[in-house]
Amino acid sequence: MEMTTAVSSLSALAHEGRLRAYRLLVQAGPGGLAAGEAARRLETPANTLSTHLAVLGHAGLVQSRRDGRSVIYSARFDRMGELMAYLAEDCCGGAAEVCGPVAAAAARSRCLPTGA
């Protein structure tokens, strides 16, 4: 990942509304969530959510697809993985006492299988 891509991704997430929308899509999983349902769950006007999703999409963090009359948005887990790897790439020269909290947070996430 290039630095400009990382900055774009971090900038897109640096807004409470966009971060809430992204986290909701992460929770929804790969199948994603219809835009209207996301707006309802976030208690956000549809036009505001549309703007947030456009910014996230431009940064490559979400993708959309049509399903009938609905637009389904989903998080791009590959891009978030690249961003996280970029941020921790040379984590303090591999010092376990420094990188340990980052690894522990990843282990606590629901994405990793037990024992990973």
mmCIF file of C-alpha atoms in Angstrom:
data_model
loop_
_atom_site.group_PDB
_atom_site.id
_atom_site.type_symbol
_atom_site.label_atom_id
_atom_site.label_comp_id
_atom_site.label_asym_id
_atom_site.label_seq_id
_atom_site.Cartn_x
_atom_site.Cartn_y
_atom_site.Cartn_z
ATOM 1 C CA MET A 1 0.000 0.000 0.000
ATOM 2 C CA GLU A 2 1.251 3.447 -0.865
ATOM 3 C CA MET A 3 1.299 6.222 1.689
ATOM 4 C CA THR A 4 -1.213 8.271 -0.324
ATOM 5 C CA THR A 5 -3.656 5.343 -0.287
ATOM 6 C CA ALA A 6 -3.209 4.946 3.473
ATOM 7 C CA VAL A 7 -3.780 8.659 4.019
ATOM 8 C CA SER A 8 -6.914 8.554 1.857
ATOM 9 C CA SER A 9 -8.277 5.592 3.837
ATOM 10 C CA LEU A 10 -7.497 7.135 7.202
ATOM 11 C CA SER A 11 -8.957 10.455 6.114
ATOM 12 C CA ALA A 12 -12.185 8.753 5.051
ATOM 13 C CA LEU A 13 -12.463 7.080 8.459
ATOM 14 C CA ALA A 14 -11.654 10.308 10.341
ATOM 15 C CA HIS A 15 -15.292 11.324 10.642
ATOM 16 C CA GLU A 16 -17.701 9.956 13.230
ATOM 17 C CA GLY A 17 -20.518 9.312 10.761
ATOM 18 C CA ARG A 18 -18.293 7.560 8.240
ATOM 19 C CA LEU A 19 -16.611 5.498 10.924
ATOM 20 C CA ARG A 20 -20.001 4.406 12.276
ATOM 21 C CA ALA A 21 -21.129 3.470 8.764
ATOM 22 C CA TYR A 22 -17.936 1.518 8.091
ATOM 23 C CA ARG A 23 -18.184 -0.371 11.387
ATOM 24 C CA LEU A 24 -21.808 -1.264 10.611
ATOM 25 C CA LEU A 25 -20.760 -2.687 7.258
ATOM 26 C CA VAL A 26 -17.962 -4.645 8.924
ATOM 27 C CA GLN A 27 -20.515 -6.103 11.336
ATOM 28 C CA ALA A 28 -22.801 -6.976 8.407
ATOM 29 C CA GLY A 29 -20.044 -9.118 6.899
ATOM 30 C CA PRO A 30 -19.243 -9.853 3.266
ATOM 31 C CA GLY A 31 -22.913 -9.946 2.276
ATOM 32 C CA GLY A 32 -23.224 -6.268 3.073
ATOM 33 C CA LEU A 33 -26.292 -4.233 3.865
ATOM 34 C CA ALA A 34 -28.849 -2.315 1.826
ATOM 35 C CA ALA A 35 -28.322 1.434 1.968
ATOM 36 C CA GLY A 36 -31.820 2.040 3.343
ATOM 37 C CA GLU A 37 -31.351 -0.492 6.120
ATOM 38 C CA ALA A 38 -27.977 1.011 7.013
ATOM 39 C CA ALA A 39 -29.552 4.479 7.198
ATOM 40 C CA ARG A 40 -32.309 3.135 9.440
ATOM 41 C CA ARG A 41 -29.891 1.369 11.802
ATOM 42 C CA LEU A 42 -27.628 4.394 12.014
ATOM 43 C CA GLU A 43 -30.587 6.754 12.355
ATOM 44 C CA THR A 44 -29.013 8.863 9.622
ATOM 45 C CA PRO A 45 -30.779 10.609 6.737
ATOM 46 C CA ALA A 46 -30.336 8.667 3.493
ATOM 47 C CA ASN A 47 -28.637 11.565 1.700
ATOM 48 C CA THR A 48 -26.123 11.997 4.528
ATOM 49 C CA LEU A 49 -25.334 8.276 4.541
ATOM 50 C CA SER A 50 -24.993 8.336 0.757
ATOM 51 C CA THR A 51 -22.339 11.034 1.074
ATOM 52 C CA HIS A 52 -20.484 9.065 3.753
ATOM 53 C CA LEU A 53 -20.577 5.892 1.662
ATOM 54 C CA ALA A 54 -19.329 7.783 -1.397
ATOM 55 C CA VAL A 55 -16.298 9.043 0.541
ATOM 56 C CA LEU A 56 -15.609 5.550 1.885
ATOM 57 C CA GLY A 57 -16.015 4.113 -1.601
ATOM 58 C CA HIS A 58 -13.649 6.661 -3.116
ATOM 59 C CA ALA A 59 -11.065 5.616 -0.507
ATOM 60 C CA GLY A 60 -11.575 1.980 -1.540
ATOM 61 C CA LEU A 61 -12.955 0.909 1.844
ATOM 62 C CA VAL A 62 -16.465 -0.040 0.667
ATOM 63 C CA GLN A 63 -18.002 -1.389 -2.496
ATOM 64 C CA SER A 64 -21.537 -1.448 -3.769
ATOM 65 C CA ARG A 65 -23.686 -3.647 -5.958
ATOM 66 C CA ARG A 66 -27.258 -3.509 -7.209
ATOM 67 C CA ASP A 67 -29.775 -6.044 -6.001
ATOM 68 C CA GLY A 68 -33.064 -5.245 -7.669
ATOM 69 C CA ARG A 69 -34.037 -1.774 -6.528
ATOM 70 C CA SER A 70 -31.599 -1.798 -3.617
ATOM 71 C CA VAL A 71 -27.960 -0.830 -3.482
ATOM 72 C CA ILE A 72 -26.022 -3.144 -1.201
ATOM 73 C CA TYR A 73 -22.855 -1.804 0.397
ATOM 74 C CA SER A 74 -20.151 -3.970 1.905
ATOM 75 C CA ALA A 75 -16.819 -3.343 3.568
ATOM 76 C CA ARG A 76 -13.713 -4.183 1.574
ATOM 77 C CA PHE A 77 -11.973 -6.365 4.108
ATOM 78 C CA ASP A 78 -8.984 -6.774 1.800
ATOM 79 C CA ARG A 79 -8.350 -3.023 1.786
ATOM 80 C CA MET A 80 -8.677 -2.745 5.578
ATOM 81 C CA GLY A 81 -6.251 -5.644 5.944
ATOM 82 C CA GLU A 82 -3.782 -3.831 3.697
ATOM 83 C CA LEU A 83 -4.189 -0.645 5.731
ATOM 84 C CA MET A 84 -3.657 -2.438 9.038
ATOM 85 C CA ALA A 85 -0.608 -4.242 7.655
ATOM 86 C CA TYR A 86 0.783 -0.952 6.352
ATOM 87 C CA LEU A 87 0.347 0.742 9.734
ATOM 88 C CA ALA A 88 2.037 -2.077 11.650
ATOM 89 C CA GLU A 89 4.512 -3.091 8.932
ATOM 90 C CA ASP A 90 7.716 -2.296 10.782
ATOM 91 C CA CYS A 91 6.276 -2.252 14.266
ATOM 92 C CA CYS A 92 9.135 -1.031 16.437
ATOM 93 C CA GLY A 93 11.674 -3.382 14.904
ATOM 94 C CA GLY A 94 9.673 -6.398 16.012
ATOM 95 C CA ALA A 95 9.884 -5.563 19.722
ATOM 96 C CA ALA A 96 7.248 -7.871 21.218
ATOM 97 C CA GLU A 97 6.626 -5.596 24.197
ATOM 98 C CA VAL A 98 5.641 -2.792 21.830
ATOM 99 C CA CYS A 99 3.830 -4.785 19.139
ATOM 100 C CA GLY A 100 2.165 -7.120 21.640
ATOM 101 C CA PRO A 101 -0.900 -4.909 22.170
ATOM 102 C CA VAL A 102 -1.477 -4.717 18.412
ATOM 103 C CA ALA A 103 -1.258 -8.495 18.074
ATOM 104 C CA ALA A 104 -3.476 -8.974 21.123
ATOM 105 C CA ALA A 105 -6.132 -6.661 19.648
ATOM 106 C CA ALA A 106 -6.092 -8.660 16.408
ATOM 107 C CA ALA A 107 -6.392 -11.900 18.371
ATOM 108 C CA ARG A 108 -9.411 -10.536 20.266
ATOM 109 C CA SER A 109 -11.183 -9.621 17.052
ATOM 110 C CA ARG A 110 -13.971 -11.882 15.930
ATOM 111 C CA CYS A 111 -12.278 -12.334 12.569
ATOM 112 C CA LEU A 112 -9.607 -14.747 13.670
ATOM 113 C CA PRO A 113 -10.400 -18.390 14.329
ATOM 114 C CA THR A 114 -9.837 -19.620 17.861
ATOM 115 C CA GLY A 115 -6.208 -20.519 18.390
ATOM 116 C CA ALA A 116 -4.934 -18.418 15.467
#
